[in-house]
Amino acid sequence: MTSMLTEVSANRSFGGWHRRYRHYSSVLDCEMTFAVYLPPAAEVRLVPALWWLSGLTCTDENFMQKAGAHGVAAELGMAIVCPDTSPRGTELPGEHDSYDFGSGAGFYLNATREPWNAHYRMYDYVTRELPALVEEQLPLTDQKSISGHSMGGHGALVCALRNPELFSSVSAFAPVCNPSRCPWGVKAFSGYLGDDRESWKEWDACELIRGGARVKELLVDQGDADNFLADGQLQPEALRDACEQARLPLQLRTQPDYDHSYFFIASFIEDHLRHHAGVLNATR
């Protein structure tokens, strides 16, 4: 039985609507909240959507309130769908003990290790359950692109590489490029997937590319003042090397003096929205 959406709030924005919804997720076995920006065009026709995956500790609210994306999305006739970053309210042991594992840190994978495998299946949620739900109940076409930031950038890359037929285009801001070889990823993958590192490869963009996964092109922005570069969390050079070896087109833009914050995202989100709109319009 299809879950029904319950509207939590609605705000007029640039002639369209920013709406938050709650629903029960059978995939995650809990109540979930997500946000959608519907441009003015959605009042007269179905519109394509950009899916935005947020980073560690975020909810749907961070991007919608800080990125400054609504005005351009309104102009382009593009919706934005922003899921949460993990299941909520499951109260698993240790779920809230750290910022980079458990609550707010679902890493957009399907956990296989108990007790996480009962709820932490964010990959299935954002690629299967939630798209089917919103495309059935909201004025959206089945055409979609995907983007994200940090942990969400990792999620966007992995979701697109594993589903090139599902997402028309993909981009990322400061993504966790090689999670099986960085502190955040090793902690998350060990906890959610166990110690078999071979199984980690299906959730690592660099490993997926090395294994033959392909998309038409990748657009990635990275600030050179990002404090997570120095401690090896992001590793854009690993993504560049993997793409070069695979001859996969990558536009990796290094932005001088920009850090990891939403000031960085807000500065370049228009470029990404126009990039995705161009692809989506070409495939209509």
mmCIF file of C-alpha atoms in Angstrom:
data_model
loop_
_atom_site.group_PDB
_atom_site.id
_atom_site.type_symbol
_atom_site.label_atom_id
_atom_site.label_comp_id
_atom_site.label_asym_id
_atom_site.label_seq_id
_atom_site.Cartn_x
_atom_site.Cartn_y
_atom_site.Cartn_z
ATOM 1 C CA MET A 1 0.000 0.000 0.000
ATOM 2 C CA THR A 2 1.359 3.407 -1.010
ATOM 3 C CA SER A 3 2.290 5.719 1.851
ATOM 4 C CA MET A 4 0.374 8.996 1.855
ATOM 5 C CA LEU A 5 2.125 12.336 2.253
ATOM 6 C CA THR A 6 1.141 14.587 5.144
ATOM 7 C CA GLU A 7 2.041 18.238 4.656
ATOM 8 C CA VAL A 8 4.033 19.664 7.556
ATOM 9 C CA SER A 9 4.476 23.234 6.306
ATOM 10 C CA ALA A 10 4.232 25.365 3.163
ATOM 11 C CA ASN A 11 5.948 28.658 2.303
ATOM 12 C CA ARG A 12 5.647 30.781 -0.821
ATOM 13 C CA SER A 13 9.065 31.276 -2.393
ATOM 14 C CA PHE A 14 9.842 33.004 -5.714
ATOM 15 C CA GLY A 15 6.304 32.394 -6.924
ATOM 16 C CA GLY A 16 6.487 28.686 -6.143
ATOM 17 C CA TRP A 17 6.147 26.647 -2.968
ATOM 18 C CA HIS A 18 8.591 25.215 -0.480
ATOM 19 C CA ARG A 19 6.705 22.337 1.120
ATOM 20 C CA ARG A 20 7.717 19.856 3.810
ATOM 21 C CA TYR A 21 6.052 16.471 4.041
ATOM 22 C CA ARG A 22 5.975 13.564 6.476
ATOM 23 C CA HIS A 23 5.296 9.949 5.564
ATOM 24 C CA TYR A 24 5.912 6.430 6.787
ATOM 25 C CA SER A 25 8.792 4.706 4.991
ATOM 26 C CA SER A 26 8.435 0.943 4.698
ATOM 27 C CA VAL A 27 12.057 0.727 3.519
ATOM 28 C CA LEU A 28 13.391 2.475 6.625
ATOM 29 C CA ASP A 29 10.573 1.323 8.932
ATOM 30 C CA CYS A 30 10.091 4.767 10.470
ATOM 31 C CA GLU A 31 8.474 8.144 9.913
ATOM 32 C CA MET A 32 10.439 10.422 7.577
ATOM 33 C CA THR A 33 10.311 14.108 6.696
ATOM 34 C CA PHE A 34 11.519 15.598 3.411
ATOM 35 C CA ALA A 35 11.185 18.890 1.530
ATOM 36 C CA VAL A 36 10.273 19.826 -2.028
ATOM 37 C CA TYR A 37 10.565 23.128 -3.826
ATOM 38 C CA LEU A 38 7.878 23.321 -6.525
ATOM 39 C CA PRO A 39 8.437 26.125 -9.060
ATOM 40 C CA PRO A 40 5.538 28.211 -10.415
ATOM 41 C CA ALA A 41 5.449 25.995 -13.528
ATOM 42 C CA ALA A 42 4.361 23.066 -11.352
ATOM 43 C CA GLU A 43 0.955 24.718 -10.988
ATOM 44 C CA VAL A 44 0.228 24.139 -14.692
ATOM 45 C CA ARG A 45 2.304 21.097 -15.691
ATOM 46 C CA LEU A 46 4.538 18.322 -14.441
ATOM 47 C CA VAL A 47 8.150 19.404 -13.918
ATOM 48 C CA PRO A 48 11.510 17.560 -13.669
ATOM 49 C CA ALA A 49 13.404 17.516 -10.380
ATOM 50 C CA LEU A 50 16.884 17.888 -8.999
ATOM 51 C CA TRP A 51 17.465 15.554 -6.068
ATOM 52 C CA TRP A 52 19.726 17.064 -3.426
ATOM 53 C CA LEU A 53 21.506 14.849 -0.896
ATOM 54 C CA SER A 54 22.819 16.694 2.154
ATOM 55 C CA GLY A 55 25.892 16.115 4.296
ATOM 56 C CA LEU A 56 26.653 14.918 7.814
ATOM 57 C CA THR A 57 24.371 16.258 10.589
ATOM 58 C CA CYS A 58 22.013 17.935 8.077
ATOM 59 C CA THR A 59 18.279 17.550 7.542
ATOM 60 C CA ASP A 60 16.176 18.703 4.592
ATOM 61 C CA GLU A 61 16.170 22.216 6.053
ATOM 62 C CA ASN A 62 19.843 23.125 5.583
ATOM 63 C CA PHE A 63 19.866 23.230 1.809
ATOM 64 C CA MET A 64 16.402 24.711 1.418
ATOM 65 C CA GLN A 65 17.141 27.596 3.782
ATOM 66 C CA LYS A 66 20.809 28.302 3.038
ATOM 67 C CA ALA A 67 21.611 27.433 -0.583
ATOM 68 C CA GLY A 68 19.649 30.224 -2.277
ATOM 69 C CA ALA A 69 18.459 27.838 -4.976
ATOM 70 C CA HIS A 70 14.749 28.654 -5.183
ATOM 71 C CA GLY A 71 14.960 31.683 -7.452
ATOM 72 C CA VAL A 72 16.944 29.948 -10.170
ATOM 73 C CA ALA A 73 14.851 26.781 -9.852
ATOM 74 C CA ALA A 74 11.726 28.913 -10.303
ATOM 75 C CA GLU A 75 13.163 30.448 -13.464
ATOM 76 C CA LEU A 76 14.185 27.054 -14.850
ATOM 77 C CA GLY A 77 10.912 25.308 -14.020
ATOM 78 C CA MET A 78 12.754 22.711 -11.956
ATOM 79 C CA ALA A 79 11.643 21.161 -8.685
ATOM 80 C CA ILE A 80 14.130 20.326 -5.920
ATOM 81 C CA VAL A 81 13.623 17.275 -3.717
ATOM 82 C CA CYS A 82 15.600 17.190 -0.492
ATOM 83 C CA PRO A 83 15.422 13.997 1.617
ATOM 84 C CA ASP A 84 16.724 13.652 5.154
ATOM 85 C CA THR A 85 20.193 12.198 5.761
ATOM 86 C CA SER A 86 19.245 9.138 7.835
ATOM 87 C CA PRO A 87 16.330 7.301 9.392
ATOM 88 C CA ARG A 88 14.871 9.070 12.423
ATOM 89 C CA GLY A 89 13.406 7.878 15.696
ATOM 90 C CA THR A 90 14.667 4.298 15.554
ATOM 91 C CA GLU A 91 16.655 4.727 18.807
ATOM 92 C CA LEU A 92 19.215 2.032 18.006
ATOM 93 C CA PRO A 93 22.043 1.557 20.551
ATOM 94 C CA GLY A 94 24.731 4.172 19.921
ATOM 95 C CA GLU A 95 22.732 5.868 17.177
ATOM 96 C CA HIS A 96 23.242 9.365 18.590
ATOM 97 C CA ASP A 97 26.737 8.970 20.032
ATOM 98 C CA SER A 98 28.701 10.697 17.234
ATOM 99 C CA TYR A 99 28.072 13.127 14.403
ATOM 100 C CA ASP A 100 29.573 10.891 11.696
ATOM 101 C CA PHE A 101 27.725 7.627 12.334
ATOM 102 C CA GLY A 102 24.071 6.872 12.966
ATOM 103 C CA SER A 103 21.600 9.736 13.189
ATOM 104 C CA GLY A 104 22.244 12.295 10.443
ATOM 105 C CA ALA A 105 24.914 10.070 8.886
ATOM 106 C CA GLY A 106 23.198 7.398 6.800
ATOM 107 C CA PHE A 107 25.825 7.575 4.000
ATOM 108 C CA TYR A 108 23.201 6.712 1.371
ATOM 109 C CA LEU A 109 23.937 2.983 1.458
ATOM 110 C CA ASN A 110 22.020 -0.155 2.421
ATOM 111 C CA ALA A 111 23.354 -1.445 5.734
ATOM 112 C CA THR A 112 23.916 -5.186 5.994
ATOM 113 C CA ARG A 113 25.142 -5.362 9.588
ATOM 114 C CA GLU A 114 22.731 -5.723 12.513
ATOM 115 C CA PRO A 115 21.016 -3.781 13.965
ATOM 116 C CA TRP A 116 21.505 -1.105 11.276
ATOM 117 C CA ASN A 117 20.178 -3.235 8.419
ATOM 118 C CA ALA A 118 16.645 -3.010 9.812
ATOM 119 C CA HIS A 119 16.465 0.747 9.163
ATOM 120 C CA TYR A 120 19.576 2.192 7.533
ATOM 121 C CA ARG A 121 18.727 1.619 3.875
ATOM 122 C CA MET A 122 18.997 5.176 2.604
ATOM 123 C CA TYR A 123 20.113 4.054 -0.864
ATOM 124 C CA ASP A 124 16.862 2.212 -1.491
ATOM 125 C CA TYR A 125 14.959 5.113 0.036
ATOM 126 C CA VAL A 126 16.397 7.842 -2.209
ATOM 127 C CA THR A 127 16.617 5.811 -5.428
ATOM 128 C CA ARG A 128 13.424 3.747 -5.213
ATOM 129 C CA GLU A 129 10.855 4.427 -2.502
ATOM 130 C CA LEU A 130 10.831 8.217 -2.284
ATOM 131 C CA PRO A 131 11.028 8.875 -6.057
ATOM 132 C CA ALA A 132 8.058 6.565 -6.667
ATOM 133 C CA LEU A 133 6.129 8.285 -3.893
ATOM 134 C CA VAL A 134 6.704 11.889 -4.963
ATOM 135 C CA GLU A 135 6.245 11.196 -8.666
ATOM 136 C CA GLU A 136 2.877 9.625 -7.890
ATOM 137 C CA GLN A 137 1.584 12.286 -5.505
ATOM 138 C CA LEU A 138 3.288 15.537 -6.600
ATOM 139 C CA PRO A 139 3.419 17.321 -9.995
ATOM 140 C CA LEU A 140 6.747 15.788 -11.023
ATOM 141 C CA THR A 141 7.818 13.954 -14.152
ATOM 142 C CA ASP A 142 10.054 10.901 -13.895
ATOM 143 C CA GLN A 143 13.001 12.933 -15.215
ATOM 144 C CA LYS A 144 15.527 13.716 -12.526
ATOM 145 C CA SER A 145 19.109 14.687 -11.869
ATOM 146 C CA ILE A 146 21.048 14.393 -8.632
ATOM 147 C CA SER A 147 23.542 16.461 -6.656
ATOM 148 C CA GLY A 148 24.794 16.769 -3.103
ATOM 149 C CA HIS A 149 27.377 18.041 -0.658
ATOM 150 C CA SER A 150 30.099 16.183 1.267
ATOM 151 C CA MET A 151 28.518 12.899 2.452
ATOM 152 C CA GLY A 152 25.647 13.824 0.136
ATOM 153 C CA GLY A 153 28.095 14.389 -2.705
ATOM 154 C CA HIS A 154 29.312 10.843 -2.125
ATOM 155 C CA GLY A 155 25.682 9.715 -2.196
ATOM 156 C CA ALA A 156 24.934 11.573 -5.425
ATOM 157 C CA LEU A 157 27.955 10.077 -7.197
ATOM 158 C CA VAL A 158 27.179 6.546 -6.030
ATOM 159 C CA CYS A 159 23.459 6.751 -6.817
ATOM 160 C CA ALA A 160 24.169 8.055 -10.333
ATOM 161 C CA LEU A 161 26.962 5.597 -11.091
ATOM 162 C CA ARG A 162 24.801 2.689 -9.990
ATOM 163 C CA ASN A 163 21.713 4.022 -11.804
ATOM 164 C CA PRO A 164 22.754 5.815 -15.015
ATOM 165 C CA GLU A 165 19.293 5.144 -16.448
ATOM 166 C CA LEU A 166 17.574 6.797 -13.463
ATOM 167 C CA PHE A 167 19.421 10.130 -13.229
ATOM 168 C CA SER A 168 19.979 12.268 -16.316
ATOM 169 C CA SER A 169 22.970 14.089 -14.805
ATOM 170 C CA VAL A 170 25.025 14.264 -11.616
ATOM 171 C CA SER A 171 27.098 16.860 -9.799
ATOM 172 C CA ALA A 172 28.613 17.320 -6.355
ATOM 173 C CA PHE A 173 30.077 19.887 -3.976
ATOM 174 C CA ALA A 174 33.130 18.753 -2.000
ATOM 175 C CA PRO A 175 32.123 15.075 -2.139
ATOM 176 C CA VAL A 176 33.615 12.285 -0.055
ATOM 177 C CA CYS A 177 35.152 10.774 -3.183
ATOM 178 C CA ASN A 178 36.899 7.654 -1.881
ATOM 179 C CA PRO A 179 35.064 6.719 1.348
ATOM 180 C CA SER A 180 36.593 3.259 1.693
ATOM 181 C CA ARG A 181 39.942 5.030 2.234
ATOM 182 C CA CYS A 182 39.011 7.996 4.433
ATOM 183 C CA PRO A 183 38.247 8.214 8.191
ATOM 184 C CA TRP A 184 34.560 9.077 7.796
ATOM 185 C CA GLY A 185 33.969 6.309 5.310
ATOM 186 C CA VAL A 186 35.948 3.620 7.119
ATOM 187 C CA LYS A 187 33.987 4.295 10.299
ATOM 188 C CA ALA A 188 30.627 4.283 8.519
ATOM 189 C CA PHE A 189 31.319 1.306 6.264
ATOM 190 C CA SER A 190 32.691 -0.772 9.136
ATOM 191 C CA GLY A 191 29.616 -0.044 11.220
ATOM 192 C CA TYR A 192 26.985 -0.463 8.529
ATOM 193 C CA LEU A 193 28.595 -3.122 6.317
ATOM 194 C CA GLY A 194 31.088 -5.016 8.471
ATOM 195 C CA ASP A 195 34.784 -5.697 7.928
ATOM 196 C CA ASP A 196 34.707 -7.195 4.418
ATOM 197 C CA ARG A 197 36.284 -4.344 2.469
ATOM 198 C CA GLU A 198 35.431 -5.991 -0.827
ATOM 199 C CA SER A 199 31.756 -5.292 -0.083
ATOM 200 C CA TRP A 200 32.578 -1.613 0.461
ATOM 201 C CA LYS A 201 33.447 -1.109 -3.213
ATOM 202 C CA GLU A 202 29.827 -0.897 -4.348
ATOM 203 C CA TRP A 203 29.408 2.226 -2.178
ATOM 204 C CA ASP A 204 32.598 4.020 -3.258
ATOM 205 C CA ALA A 205 32.504 6.225 -6.373
ATOM 206 C CA CYS A 206 36.177 5.696 -7.199
ATOM 207 C CA GLU A 207 35.867 1.922 -6.877
ATOM 208 C CA LEU A 208 32.681 1.893 -8.946
ATOM 209 C CA ILE A 209 34.407 3.818 -11.736
ATOM 210 C CA ARG A 210 37.419 1.502 -11.589
ATOM 211 C CA GLY A 211 34.982 -1.414 -11.814
ATOM 212 C CA GLY A 212 33.346 -0.120 -14.984
ATOM 213 C CA ALA A 213 30.425 2.038 -13.783
ATOM 214 C CA ARG A 214 29.787 4.988 -16.078
ATOM 215 C CA VAL A 215 27.789 8.185 -16.438
ATOM 216 C CA LYS A 216 28.007 10.687 -19.283
ATOM 217 C CA GLU A 217 29.967 13.234 -17.240
ATOM 218 C CA LEU A 218 30.627 14.469 -13.714
ATOM 219 C CA LEU A 219 30.600 18.059 -12.473
ATOM 220 C CA VAL A 220 32.367 18.591 -9.135
ATOM 221 C CA ASP A 221 33.229 21.802 -7.293
ATOM 222 C CA GLN A 222 35.816 21.790 -4.509
ATOM 223 C CA GLY A 223 36.992 24.746 -2.444
ATOM 224 C CA ASP A 224 40.751 24.856 -1.913
ATOM 225 C CA ALA A 225 40.302 26.303 1.614
ATOM 226 C CA ASP A 226 38.157 23.333 2.685
ATOM 227 C CA ASN A 227 39.436 22.135 6.059
ATOM 228 C CA PHE A 228 38.471 18.542 5.238
ATOM 229 C CA LEU A 229 40.979 18.360 2.381
ATOM 230 C CA ALA A 230 44.020 18.307 4.636
ATOM 231 C CA ASP A 231 42.798 15.416 6.800
ATOM 232 C CA GLY A 232 42.052 13.209 3.802
ATOM 233 C CA GLN A 233 38.276 13.050 4.098
ATOM 234 C CA LEU A 234 37.446 14.231 0.566
ATOM 235 C CA GLN A 235 40.258 13.079 -1.782
ATOM 236 C CA PRO A 236 39.197 14.751 -5.049
ATOM 237 C CA GLU A 237 42.507 13.653 -6.538
ATOM 238 C CA ALA A 238 41.410 10.013 -6.235
ATOM 239 C CA LEU A 239 38.259 10.794 -8.228
ATOM 240 C CA ARG A 240 40.300 12.641 -10.843
ATOM 241 C CA ASP A 241 42.700 9.700 -11.185
ATOM 242 C CA ALA A 242 39.877 7.148 -11.427
ATOM 243 C CA CYS A 243 38.103 9.203 -14.105
ATOM 244 C CA GLU A 244 41.304 9.721 -16.090
ATOM 245 C CA GLN A 245 42.045 5.996 -16.085
ATOM 246 C CA ALA A 246 38.475 5.192 -17.134
ATOM 247 C CA ARG A 247 38.289 8.086 -19.629
ATOM 248 C CA LEU A 248 35.155 9.292 -17.903
ATOM 249 C CA PRO A 249 34.567 13.037 -18.492
ATOM 250 C CA LEU A 250 35.074 14.940 -15.235
ATOM 251 C CA GLN A 251 34.828 18.684 -14.771
ATOM 252 C CA LEU A 252 36.605 19.129 -11.427
ATOM 253 C CA ARG A 253 36.645 22.821 -10.571
ATOM 254 C CA THR A 254 38.881 24.051 -7.756
ATOM 255 C CA GLN A 255 37.449 27.239 -6.275
ATOM 256 C CA PRO A 256 40.091 29.477 -4.627
ATOM 257 C CA ASP A 257 39.521 30.460 -0.966
ATOM 258 C CA TYR A 258 36.199 28.643 -0.596
ATOM 259 C CA ASP A 259 35.630 26.357 2.394
ATOM 260 C CA HIS A 260 33.179 23.504 3.144
ATOM 261 C CA SER A 261 30.260 25.694 4.210
ATOM 262 C CA TYR A 262 26.963 26.686 2.630
ATOM 263 C CA PHE A 263 28.563 29.979 1.602
ATOM 264 C CA PHE A 264 30.482 27.821 -0.890
ATOM 265 C CA ILE A 265 27.346 26.007 -2.056
ATOM 266 C CA ALA A 266 25.332 29.225 -2.392
ATOM 267 C CA SER A 267 28.110 30.760 -4.506
ATOM 268 C CA PHE A 268 27.982 28.054 -7.191
ATOM 269 C CA ILE A 269 24.556 26.426 -6.936
ATOM 270 C CA GLU A 270 23.269 28.426 -9.913
ATOM 271 C CA ASP A 271 25.944 26.859 -12.137
ATOM 272 C CA HIS A 272 24.835 23.398 -11.062
ATOM 273 C CA LEU A 273 21.129 24.082 -11.492
ATOM 274 C CA ARG A 274 21.659 25.437 -15.006
ATOM 275 C CA HIS A 275 23.887 22.483 -15.861
ATOM 276 C CA HIS A 276 21.210 20.001 -14.788
ATOM 277 C CA ALA A 277 18.392 21.963 -16.423
ATOM 278 C CA GLY A 278 20.251 21.886 -19.739
ATOM 279 C CA VAL A 279 20.520 18.106 -19.605
ATOM 280 C CA LEU A 280 16.942 17.592 -18.440
ATOM 281 C CA ASN A 281 15.562 19.891 -21.151
ATOM 282 C CA ALA A 282 17.586 18.042 -23.776
ATOM 283 C CA THR A 283 16.124 14.688 -22.711
ATOM 284 C CA ARG A 284 12.446 15.740 -22.594
#
